[in-house]
Coordinates of N, CA and C in Angstrom, one line a residue:
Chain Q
X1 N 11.4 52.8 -44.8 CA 10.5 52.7 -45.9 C 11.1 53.2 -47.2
X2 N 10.9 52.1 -48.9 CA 11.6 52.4 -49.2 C 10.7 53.7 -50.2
X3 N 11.6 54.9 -50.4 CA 10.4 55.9 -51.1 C 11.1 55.9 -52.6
X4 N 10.8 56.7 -53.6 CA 11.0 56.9 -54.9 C 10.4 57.9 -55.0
X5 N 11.0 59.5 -55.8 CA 10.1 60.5 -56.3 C 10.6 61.1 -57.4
X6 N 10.0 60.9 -58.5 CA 10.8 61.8 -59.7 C 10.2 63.3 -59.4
X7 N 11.2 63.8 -60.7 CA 10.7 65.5 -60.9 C 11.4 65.5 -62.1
X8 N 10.8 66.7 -62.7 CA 11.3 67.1 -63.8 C 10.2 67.2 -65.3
X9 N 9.5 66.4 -64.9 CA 8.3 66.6 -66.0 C 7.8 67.5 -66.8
X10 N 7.0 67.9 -67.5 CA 6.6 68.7 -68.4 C 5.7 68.5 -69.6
X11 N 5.6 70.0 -70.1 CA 5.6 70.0 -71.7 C 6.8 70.3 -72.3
X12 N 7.1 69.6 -73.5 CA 8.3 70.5 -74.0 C 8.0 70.1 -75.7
X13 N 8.1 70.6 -76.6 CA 8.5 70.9 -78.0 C 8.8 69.1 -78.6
X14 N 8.2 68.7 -79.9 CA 9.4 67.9 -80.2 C 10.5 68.3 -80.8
X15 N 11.4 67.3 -80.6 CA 12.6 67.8 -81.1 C 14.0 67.7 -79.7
X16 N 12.7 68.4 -78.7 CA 13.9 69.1 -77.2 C 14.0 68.0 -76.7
X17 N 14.5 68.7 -75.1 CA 15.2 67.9 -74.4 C 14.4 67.8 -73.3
X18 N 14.6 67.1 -72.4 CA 14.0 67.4 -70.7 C 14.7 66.0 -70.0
X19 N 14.6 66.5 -68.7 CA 16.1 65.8 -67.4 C 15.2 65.1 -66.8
X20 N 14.7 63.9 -66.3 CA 14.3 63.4 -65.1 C 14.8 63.4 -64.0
X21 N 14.4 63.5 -62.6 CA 15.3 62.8 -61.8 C 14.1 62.3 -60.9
X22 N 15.5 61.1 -60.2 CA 14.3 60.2 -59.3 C 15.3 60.2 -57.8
X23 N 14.9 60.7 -56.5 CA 15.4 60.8 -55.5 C 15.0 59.8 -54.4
X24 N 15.7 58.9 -54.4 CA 15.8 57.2 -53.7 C 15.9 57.3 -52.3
X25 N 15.3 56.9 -51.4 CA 15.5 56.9 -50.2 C 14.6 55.8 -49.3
X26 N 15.3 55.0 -47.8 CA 14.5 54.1 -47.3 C 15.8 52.4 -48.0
X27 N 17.0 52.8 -48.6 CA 17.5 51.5 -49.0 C 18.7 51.9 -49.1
X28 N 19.7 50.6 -49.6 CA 20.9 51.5 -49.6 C 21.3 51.1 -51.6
X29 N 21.0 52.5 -51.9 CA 21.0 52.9 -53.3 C 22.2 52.2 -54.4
X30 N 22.8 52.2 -53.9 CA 23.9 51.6 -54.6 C 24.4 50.0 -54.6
X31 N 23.2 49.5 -53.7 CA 23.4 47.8 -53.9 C 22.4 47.6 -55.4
X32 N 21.8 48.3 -55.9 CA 20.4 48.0 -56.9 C 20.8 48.6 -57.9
X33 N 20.3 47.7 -59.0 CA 20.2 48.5 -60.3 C 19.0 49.6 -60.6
X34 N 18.6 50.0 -60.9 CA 17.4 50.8 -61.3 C 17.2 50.8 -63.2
X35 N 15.5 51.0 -62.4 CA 15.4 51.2 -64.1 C 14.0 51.9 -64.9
X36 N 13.9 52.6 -65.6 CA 12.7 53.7 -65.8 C 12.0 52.9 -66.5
X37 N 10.5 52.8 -66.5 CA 9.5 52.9 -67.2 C 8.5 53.9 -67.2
X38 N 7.9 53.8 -68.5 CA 7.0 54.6 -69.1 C 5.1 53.9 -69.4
X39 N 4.4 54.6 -69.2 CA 2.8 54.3 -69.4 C 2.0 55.5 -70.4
X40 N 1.9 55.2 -72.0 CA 1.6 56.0 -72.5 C -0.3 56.8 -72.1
X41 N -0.3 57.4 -72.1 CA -1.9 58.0 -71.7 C -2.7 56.6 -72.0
X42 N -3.9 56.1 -71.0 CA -4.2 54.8 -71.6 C -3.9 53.6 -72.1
X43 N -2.4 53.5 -71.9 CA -1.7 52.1 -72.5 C -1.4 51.2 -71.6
X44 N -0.4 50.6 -72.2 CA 0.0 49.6 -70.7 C 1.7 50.0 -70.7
X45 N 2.7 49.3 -70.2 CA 3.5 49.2 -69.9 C 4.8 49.2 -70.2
X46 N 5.8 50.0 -70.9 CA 6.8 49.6 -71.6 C 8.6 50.2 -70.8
X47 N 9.3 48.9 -70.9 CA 10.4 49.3 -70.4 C 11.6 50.7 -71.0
X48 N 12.0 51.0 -70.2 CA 12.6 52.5 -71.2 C 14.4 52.2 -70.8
X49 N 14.6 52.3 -69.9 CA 16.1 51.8 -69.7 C 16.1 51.3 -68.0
X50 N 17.5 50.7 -67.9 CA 17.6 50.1 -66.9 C 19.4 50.5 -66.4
X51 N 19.3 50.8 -65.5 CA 21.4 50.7 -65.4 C 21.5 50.0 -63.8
X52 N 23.1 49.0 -64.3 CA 23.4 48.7 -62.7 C 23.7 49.1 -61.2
X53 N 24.1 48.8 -60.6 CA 24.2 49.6 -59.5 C 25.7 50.0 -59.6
X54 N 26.5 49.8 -60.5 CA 27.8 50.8 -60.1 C 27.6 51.9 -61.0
X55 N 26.3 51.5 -62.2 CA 26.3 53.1 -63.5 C 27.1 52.3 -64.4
X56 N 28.0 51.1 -63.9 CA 29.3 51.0 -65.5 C 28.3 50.0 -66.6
X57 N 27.0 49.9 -66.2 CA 26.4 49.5 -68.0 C 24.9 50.0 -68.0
X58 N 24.1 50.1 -68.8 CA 23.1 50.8 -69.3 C 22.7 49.7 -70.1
X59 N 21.4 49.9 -70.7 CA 20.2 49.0 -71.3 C 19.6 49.3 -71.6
X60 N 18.9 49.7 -72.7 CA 17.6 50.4 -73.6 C 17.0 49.6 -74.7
X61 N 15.8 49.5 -74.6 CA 15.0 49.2 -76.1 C 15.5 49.9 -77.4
X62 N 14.9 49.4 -78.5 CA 15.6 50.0 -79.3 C 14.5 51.7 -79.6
X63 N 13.6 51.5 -79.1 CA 12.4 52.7 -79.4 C 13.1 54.1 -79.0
X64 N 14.0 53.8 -78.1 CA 14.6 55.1 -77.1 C 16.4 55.2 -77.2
X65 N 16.8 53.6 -77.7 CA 18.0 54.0 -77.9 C 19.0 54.4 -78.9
X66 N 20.0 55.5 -77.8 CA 20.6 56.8 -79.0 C 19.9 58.2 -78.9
X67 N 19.0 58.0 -78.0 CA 18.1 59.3 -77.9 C 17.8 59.1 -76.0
X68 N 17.7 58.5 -75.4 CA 17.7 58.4 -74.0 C 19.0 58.3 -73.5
X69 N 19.4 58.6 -72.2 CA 20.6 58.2 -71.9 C 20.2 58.1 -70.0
X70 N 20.3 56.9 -69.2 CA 20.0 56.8 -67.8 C 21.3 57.0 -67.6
X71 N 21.8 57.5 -65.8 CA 22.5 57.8 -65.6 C 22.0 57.7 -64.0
X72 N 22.9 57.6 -62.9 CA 22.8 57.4 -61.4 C 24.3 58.1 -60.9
X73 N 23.7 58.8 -59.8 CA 24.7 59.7 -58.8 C 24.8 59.1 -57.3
X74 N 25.5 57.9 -56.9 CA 25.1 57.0 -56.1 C 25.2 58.0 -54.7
X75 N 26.1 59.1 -54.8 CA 26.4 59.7 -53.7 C 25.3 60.8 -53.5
X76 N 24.8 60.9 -54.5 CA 23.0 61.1 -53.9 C 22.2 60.6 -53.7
X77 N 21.9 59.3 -54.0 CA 21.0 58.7 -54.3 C 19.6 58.9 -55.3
X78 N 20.3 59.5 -55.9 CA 19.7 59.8 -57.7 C 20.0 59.3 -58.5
X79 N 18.7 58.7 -59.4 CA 18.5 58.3 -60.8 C 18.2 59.6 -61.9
X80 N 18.7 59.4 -63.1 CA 18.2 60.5 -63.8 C 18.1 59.8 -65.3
X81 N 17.1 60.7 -66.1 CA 17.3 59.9 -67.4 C 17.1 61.3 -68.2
X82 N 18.2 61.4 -69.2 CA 17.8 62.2 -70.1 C 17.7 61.7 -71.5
X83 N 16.6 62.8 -71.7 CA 16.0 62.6 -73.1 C 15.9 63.7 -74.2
X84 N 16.6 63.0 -75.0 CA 16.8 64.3 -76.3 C 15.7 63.4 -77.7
X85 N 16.0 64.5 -78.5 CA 15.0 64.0 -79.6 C 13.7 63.5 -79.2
X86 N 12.9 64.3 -78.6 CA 12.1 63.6 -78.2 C 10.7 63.9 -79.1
X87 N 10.0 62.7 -79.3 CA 8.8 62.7 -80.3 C 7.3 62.6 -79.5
X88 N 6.6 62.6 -80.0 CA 5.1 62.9 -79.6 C 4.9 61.0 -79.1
X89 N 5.4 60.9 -79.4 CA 5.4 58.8 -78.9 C 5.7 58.9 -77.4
X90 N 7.0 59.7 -76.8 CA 7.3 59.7 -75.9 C 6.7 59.9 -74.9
X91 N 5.4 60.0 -75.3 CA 3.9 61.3 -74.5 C 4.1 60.2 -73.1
X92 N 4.2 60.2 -71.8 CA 3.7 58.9 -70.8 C 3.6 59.7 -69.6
X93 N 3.7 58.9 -68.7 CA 3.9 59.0 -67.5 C 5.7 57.9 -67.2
X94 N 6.5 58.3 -66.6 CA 7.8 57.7 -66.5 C 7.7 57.8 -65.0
X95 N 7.8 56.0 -64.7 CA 8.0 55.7 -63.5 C 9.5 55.2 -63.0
X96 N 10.3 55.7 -62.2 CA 11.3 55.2 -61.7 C 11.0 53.9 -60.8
X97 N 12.0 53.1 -60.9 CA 11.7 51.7 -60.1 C 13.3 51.1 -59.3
X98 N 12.7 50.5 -58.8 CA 14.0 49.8 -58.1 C 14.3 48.2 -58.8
X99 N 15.1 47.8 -58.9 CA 15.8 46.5 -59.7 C 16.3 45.6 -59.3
X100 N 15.5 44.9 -59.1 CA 16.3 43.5 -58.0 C 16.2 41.9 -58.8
X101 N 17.1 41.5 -59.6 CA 16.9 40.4 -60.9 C 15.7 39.6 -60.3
X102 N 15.9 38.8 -59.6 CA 15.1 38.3 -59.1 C 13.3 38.7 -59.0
X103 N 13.0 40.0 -58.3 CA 11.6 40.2 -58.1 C 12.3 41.9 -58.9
X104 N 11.7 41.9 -59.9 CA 12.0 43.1 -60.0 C 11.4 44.2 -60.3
X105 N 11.5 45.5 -60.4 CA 10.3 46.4 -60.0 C 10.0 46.4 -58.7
X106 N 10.9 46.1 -57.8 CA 10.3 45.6 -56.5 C 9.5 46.8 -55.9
X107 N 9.2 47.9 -56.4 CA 8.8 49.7 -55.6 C 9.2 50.3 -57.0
X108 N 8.4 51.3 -56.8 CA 7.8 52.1 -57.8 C 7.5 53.5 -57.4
X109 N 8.3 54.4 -57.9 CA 7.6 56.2 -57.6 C 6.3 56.6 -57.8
X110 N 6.2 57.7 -57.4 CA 4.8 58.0 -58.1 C 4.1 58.5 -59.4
X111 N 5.3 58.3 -60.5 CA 5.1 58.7 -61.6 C 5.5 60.4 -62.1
X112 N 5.9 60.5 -63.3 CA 5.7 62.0 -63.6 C 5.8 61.7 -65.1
X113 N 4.5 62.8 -65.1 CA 4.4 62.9 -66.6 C 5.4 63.9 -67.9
X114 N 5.2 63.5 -68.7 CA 5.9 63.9 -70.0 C 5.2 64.2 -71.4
X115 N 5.1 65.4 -71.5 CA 3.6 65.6 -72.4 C 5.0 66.2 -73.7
X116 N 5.1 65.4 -74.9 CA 5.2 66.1 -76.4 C 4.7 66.8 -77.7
X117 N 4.8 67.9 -77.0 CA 3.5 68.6 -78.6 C 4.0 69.9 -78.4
X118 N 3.5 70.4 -79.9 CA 4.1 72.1 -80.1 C 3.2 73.0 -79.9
Chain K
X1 N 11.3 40.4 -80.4 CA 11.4 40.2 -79.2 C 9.7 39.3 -78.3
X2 N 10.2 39.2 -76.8 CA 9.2 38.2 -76.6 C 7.8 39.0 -76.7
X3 N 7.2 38.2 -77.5 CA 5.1 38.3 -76.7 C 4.5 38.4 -75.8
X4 N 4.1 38.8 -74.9 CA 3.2 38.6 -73.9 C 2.2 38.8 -74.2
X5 N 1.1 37.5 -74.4 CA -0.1 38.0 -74.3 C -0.9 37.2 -73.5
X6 N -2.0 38.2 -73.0 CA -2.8 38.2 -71.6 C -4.1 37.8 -72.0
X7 N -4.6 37.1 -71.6 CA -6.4 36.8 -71.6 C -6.8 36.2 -70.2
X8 N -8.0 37.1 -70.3 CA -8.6 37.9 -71.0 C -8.2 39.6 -70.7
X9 N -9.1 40.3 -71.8 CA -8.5 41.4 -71.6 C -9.2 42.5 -70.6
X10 N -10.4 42.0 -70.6 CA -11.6 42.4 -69.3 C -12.1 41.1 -68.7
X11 N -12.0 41.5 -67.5 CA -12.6 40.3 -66.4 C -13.9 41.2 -66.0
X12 N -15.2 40.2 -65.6 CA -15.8 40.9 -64.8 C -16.1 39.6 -63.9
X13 N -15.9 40.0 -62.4 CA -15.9 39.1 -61.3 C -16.8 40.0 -60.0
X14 N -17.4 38.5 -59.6 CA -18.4 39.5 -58.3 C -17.5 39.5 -56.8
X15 N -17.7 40.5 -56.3 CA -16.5 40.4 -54.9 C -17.0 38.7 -54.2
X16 N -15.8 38.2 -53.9 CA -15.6 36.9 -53.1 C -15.5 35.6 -54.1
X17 N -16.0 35.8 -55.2 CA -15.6 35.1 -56.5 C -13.6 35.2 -57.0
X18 N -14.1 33.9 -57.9 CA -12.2 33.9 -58.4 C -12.3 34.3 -60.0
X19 N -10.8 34.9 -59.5 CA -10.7 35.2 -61.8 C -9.2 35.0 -61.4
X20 N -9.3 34.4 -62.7 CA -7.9 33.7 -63.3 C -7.5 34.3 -64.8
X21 N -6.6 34.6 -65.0 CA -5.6 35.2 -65.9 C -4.8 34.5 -66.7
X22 N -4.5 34.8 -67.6 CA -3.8 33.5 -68.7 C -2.5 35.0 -69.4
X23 N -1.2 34.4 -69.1 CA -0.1 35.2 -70.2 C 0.4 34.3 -70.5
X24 N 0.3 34.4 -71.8 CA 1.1 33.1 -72.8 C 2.4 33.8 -73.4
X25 N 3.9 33.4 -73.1 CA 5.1 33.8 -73.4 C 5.4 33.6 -75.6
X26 N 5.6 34.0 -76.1 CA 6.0 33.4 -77.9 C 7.0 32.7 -77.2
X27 N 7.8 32.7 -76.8 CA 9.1 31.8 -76.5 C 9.1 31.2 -74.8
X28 N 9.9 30.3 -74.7 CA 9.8 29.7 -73.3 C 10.8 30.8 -72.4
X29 N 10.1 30.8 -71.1 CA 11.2 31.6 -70.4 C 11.8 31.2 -69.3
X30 N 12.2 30.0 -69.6 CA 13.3 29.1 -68.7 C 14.4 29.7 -69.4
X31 N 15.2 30.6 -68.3 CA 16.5 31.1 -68.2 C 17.6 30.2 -68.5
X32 N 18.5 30.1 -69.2 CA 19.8 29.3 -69.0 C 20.0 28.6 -67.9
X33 N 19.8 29.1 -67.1 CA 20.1 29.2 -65.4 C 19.3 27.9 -64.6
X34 N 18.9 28.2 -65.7 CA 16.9 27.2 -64.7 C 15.8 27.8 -64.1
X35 N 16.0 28.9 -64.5 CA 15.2 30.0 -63.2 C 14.1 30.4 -64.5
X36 N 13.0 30.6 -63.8 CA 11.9 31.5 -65.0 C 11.7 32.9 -64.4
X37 N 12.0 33.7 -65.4 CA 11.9 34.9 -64.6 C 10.6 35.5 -65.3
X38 N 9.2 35.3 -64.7 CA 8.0 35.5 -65.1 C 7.4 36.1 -63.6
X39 N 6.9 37.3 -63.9 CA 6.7 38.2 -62.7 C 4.7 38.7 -63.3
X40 N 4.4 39.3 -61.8 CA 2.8 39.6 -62.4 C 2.6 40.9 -61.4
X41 N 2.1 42.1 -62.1 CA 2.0 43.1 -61.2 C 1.0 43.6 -61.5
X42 N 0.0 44.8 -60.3 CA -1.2 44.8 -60.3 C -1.2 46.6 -60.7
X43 N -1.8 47.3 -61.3 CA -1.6 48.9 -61.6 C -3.4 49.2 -61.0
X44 N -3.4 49.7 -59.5 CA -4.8 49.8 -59.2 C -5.2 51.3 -59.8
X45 N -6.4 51.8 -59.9 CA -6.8 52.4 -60.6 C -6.3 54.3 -59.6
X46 N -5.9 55.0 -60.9 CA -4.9 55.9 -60.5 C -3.7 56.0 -59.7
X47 N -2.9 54.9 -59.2 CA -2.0 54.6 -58.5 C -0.9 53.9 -59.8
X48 N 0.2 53.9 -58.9 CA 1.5 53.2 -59.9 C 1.3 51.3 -59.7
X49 N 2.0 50.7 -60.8 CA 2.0 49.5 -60.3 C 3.0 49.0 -58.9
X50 N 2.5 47.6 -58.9 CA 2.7 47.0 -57.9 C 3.0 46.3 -57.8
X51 N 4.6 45.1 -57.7 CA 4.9 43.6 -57.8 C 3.4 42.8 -56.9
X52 N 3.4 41.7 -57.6 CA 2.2 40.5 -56.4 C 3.2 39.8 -56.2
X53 N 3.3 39.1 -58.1 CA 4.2 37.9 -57.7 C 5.5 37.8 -58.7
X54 N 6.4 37.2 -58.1 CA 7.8 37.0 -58.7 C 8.4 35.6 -59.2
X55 N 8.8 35.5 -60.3 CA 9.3 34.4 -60.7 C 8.1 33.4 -60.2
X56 N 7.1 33.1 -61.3 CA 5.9 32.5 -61.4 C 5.2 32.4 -60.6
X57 N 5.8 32.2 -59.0 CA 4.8 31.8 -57.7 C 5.6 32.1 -56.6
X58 N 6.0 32.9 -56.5 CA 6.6 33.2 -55.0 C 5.9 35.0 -54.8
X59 N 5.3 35.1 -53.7 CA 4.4 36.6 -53.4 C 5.1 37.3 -53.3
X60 N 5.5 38.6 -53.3 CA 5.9 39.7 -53.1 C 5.6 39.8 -51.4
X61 N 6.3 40.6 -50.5 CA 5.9 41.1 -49.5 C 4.7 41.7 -49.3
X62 N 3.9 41.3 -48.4 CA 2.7 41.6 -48.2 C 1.8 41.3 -48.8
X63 N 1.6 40.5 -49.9 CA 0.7 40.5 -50.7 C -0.2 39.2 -50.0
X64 N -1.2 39.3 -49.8 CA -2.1 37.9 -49.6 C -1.7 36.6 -50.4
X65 N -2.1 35.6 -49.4 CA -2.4 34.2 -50.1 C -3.3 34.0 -50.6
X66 N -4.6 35.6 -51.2 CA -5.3 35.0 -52.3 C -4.9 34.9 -53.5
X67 N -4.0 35.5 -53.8 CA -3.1 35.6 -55.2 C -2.1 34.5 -55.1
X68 N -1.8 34.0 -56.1 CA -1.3 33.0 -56.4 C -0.5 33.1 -58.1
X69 N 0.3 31.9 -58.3 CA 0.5 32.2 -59.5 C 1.3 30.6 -60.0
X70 N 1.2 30.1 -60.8 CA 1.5 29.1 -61.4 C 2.0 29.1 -63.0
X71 N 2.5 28.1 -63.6 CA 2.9 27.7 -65.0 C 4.1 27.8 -64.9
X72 N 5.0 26.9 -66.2 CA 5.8 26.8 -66.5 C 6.2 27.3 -68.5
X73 N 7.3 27.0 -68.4 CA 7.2 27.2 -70.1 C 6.8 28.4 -70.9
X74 N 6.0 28.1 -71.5 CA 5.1 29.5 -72.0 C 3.8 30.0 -71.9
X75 N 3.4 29.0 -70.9 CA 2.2 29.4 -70.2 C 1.9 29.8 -68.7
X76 N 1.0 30.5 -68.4 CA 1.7 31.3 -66.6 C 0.3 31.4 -66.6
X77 N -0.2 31.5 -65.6 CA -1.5 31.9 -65.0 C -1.5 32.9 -63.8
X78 N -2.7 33.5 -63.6 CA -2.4 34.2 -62.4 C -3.8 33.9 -61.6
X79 N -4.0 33.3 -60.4 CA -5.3 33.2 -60.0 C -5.7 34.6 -58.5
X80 N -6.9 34.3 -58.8 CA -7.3 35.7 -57.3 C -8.4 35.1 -56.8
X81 N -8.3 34.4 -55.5 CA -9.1 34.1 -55.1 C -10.5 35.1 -53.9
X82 N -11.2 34.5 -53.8 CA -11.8 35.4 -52.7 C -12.0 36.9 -52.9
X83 N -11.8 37.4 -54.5 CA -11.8 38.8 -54.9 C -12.8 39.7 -54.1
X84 N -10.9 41.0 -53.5 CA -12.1 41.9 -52.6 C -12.0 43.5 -53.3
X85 N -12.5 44.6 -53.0 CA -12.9 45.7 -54.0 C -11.3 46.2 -54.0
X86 N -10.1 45.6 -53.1 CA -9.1 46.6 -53.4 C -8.3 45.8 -54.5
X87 N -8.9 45.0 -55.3 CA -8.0 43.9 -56.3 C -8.2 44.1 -57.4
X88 N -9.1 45.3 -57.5 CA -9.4 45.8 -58.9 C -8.7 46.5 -59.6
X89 N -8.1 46.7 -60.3 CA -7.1 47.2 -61.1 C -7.2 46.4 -63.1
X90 N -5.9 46.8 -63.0 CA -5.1 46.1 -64.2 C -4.0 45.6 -63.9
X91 N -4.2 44.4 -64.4 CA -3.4 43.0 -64.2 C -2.3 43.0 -65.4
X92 N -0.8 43.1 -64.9 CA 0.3 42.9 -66.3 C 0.9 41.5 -65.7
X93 N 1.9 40.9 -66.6 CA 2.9 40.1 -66.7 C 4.0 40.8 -67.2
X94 N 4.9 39.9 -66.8 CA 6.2 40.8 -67.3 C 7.3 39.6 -67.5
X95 N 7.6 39.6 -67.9 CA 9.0 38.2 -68.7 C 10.7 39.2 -68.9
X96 N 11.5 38.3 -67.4 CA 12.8 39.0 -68.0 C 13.8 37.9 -68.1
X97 N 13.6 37.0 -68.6 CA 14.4 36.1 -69.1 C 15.2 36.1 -70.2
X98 N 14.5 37.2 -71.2 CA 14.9 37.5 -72.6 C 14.9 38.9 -73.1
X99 N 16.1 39.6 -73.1 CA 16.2 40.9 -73.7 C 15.6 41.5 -75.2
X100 N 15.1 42.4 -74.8 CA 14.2 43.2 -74.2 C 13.5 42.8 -73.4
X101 N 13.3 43.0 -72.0 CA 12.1 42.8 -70.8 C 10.7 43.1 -71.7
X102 N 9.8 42.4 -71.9 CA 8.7 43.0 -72.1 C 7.3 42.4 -71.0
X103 N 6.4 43.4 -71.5 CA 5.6 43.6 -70.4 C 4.1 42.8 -70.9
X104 N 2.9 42.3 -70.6 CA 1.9 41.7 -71.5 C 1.1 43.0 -71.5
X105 N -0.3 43.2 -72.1 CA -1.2 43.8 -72.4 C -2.1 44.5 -71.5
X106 N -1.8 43.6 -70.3 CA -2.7 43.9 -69.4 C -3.8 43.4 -69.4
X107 N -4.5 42.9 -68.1 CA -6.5 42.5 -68.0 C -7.0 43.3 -67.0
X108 N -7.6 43.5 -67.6 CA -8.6 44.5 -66.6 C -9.5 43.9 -65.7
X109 N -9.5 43.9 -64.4 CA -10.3 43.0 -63.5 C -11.1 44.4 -62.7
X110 N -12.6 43.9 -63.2 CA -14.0 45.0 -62.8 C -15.4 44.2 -62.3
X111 N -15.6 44.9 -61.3 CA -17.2 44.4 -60.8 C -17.7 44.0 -61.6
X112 N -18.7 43.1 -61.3 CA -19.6 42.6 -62.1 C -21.1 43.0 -61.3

């Protein structure tokens, strides 16, 4: 079964920082790309970054990029996304996902939120 | 970057009844390739989303044959047939044929 669980969530300050990670299991991690989305309180759906399955390329909107940075530890099977500069926009829930060109998003974690305010 | 927009943006449908969904692409999303990469996923209420369908009309695993999905070009539909109380959610589109991936607006599908 395949699972997905981030951690890392919070409150934090604008300006700061905070680490996601998403701990993959149920597949074999390193055939897939992965890629984070975000759901602001009440919104709908926006892509935040994406990387391949070897980590050697990365992909961001321009809302986040230069200020996000995804990253993958395939010999863990962890995703992680860090975020600096972070503004009161960033407010969501950040879903980790699995990435398959084809059907993609194919599974989905269970979310963790990210609250920005001082 | 592409548009997605979704109508309607509230459904109200009576269980066993059909609702049908409309995302209209700004640009076509026939891939170089030939391929359309136009996907539709379901976000049920307090839960994460969910693929149904992939590349306009092929199901996701497990998903019923009352969902379905059609169009070409820059128009896509999503139909639900036979609507039963676990279908209720919010309905997106999603288009990755063209960088930035973007996502539609979402419809809200609710008892009537």
């Amino acid at each position: 079964e395949v699972q997905l669980v981030e951690s890392g969530g919070g409150l934090v300050q604008p300006g700061r920082s905070l680490k996601l990670s998403c701990v993959a299991s149920g597949f074999t991690f390193n055939n897939y790309w992965m890629t984070w989305i975000r759901q602001a309180p009440g919104k709908g759906l926006e892509w935040v970054a994406s990387i391949t399955n070897t980590g050697g390329s990365t992909y961001y909107p321009d809302s986040v990029k230069g200020r996000f940075t995804i990253s993958r530890d395939n010999a863990k099977s962890t995703l992680y996304l860090q975020m600096n500069s972070l503004r009161s926009e960033d407010t969501a829930t950040y879903y980790c996902t699995r990435d398959y060109y084809s059907a993609p998003f194919d599974y989905w974690g269970q979310g963790v939120m990210v609250t920005v305010s001082s | 970057d592409v548009v997605l927009t979704q109508t309607p943006v509230s459904l109200l449908i009576s269980l066993g009844g059909q609702a049908s969904i409309s995302c209209r692409s700004s640009q076509s999303l026939v891939h170089s390739n030939g391929n359309t990469y136009l996907h539709w996923y379901l976000q049920k209420p307090g839960q994460s989303p969910q693929l149904l369908i992939y590349q306009v009309s092929n199901r996701f695993s497990g998903i019923p044959d009352r969902f379905s999905g059609s169009g070409s070009g820059t128009d896509f539909t999503l139909k639900i047939s036979r609507v039963e109380p676990e279908d209720l959610g919010v309905y997106y589109c999603l288009q990755r044929t063209h960088n930035p991936r973007t996502f539609g607006g979402g419809t809200k599908l609710e008892l009537k």
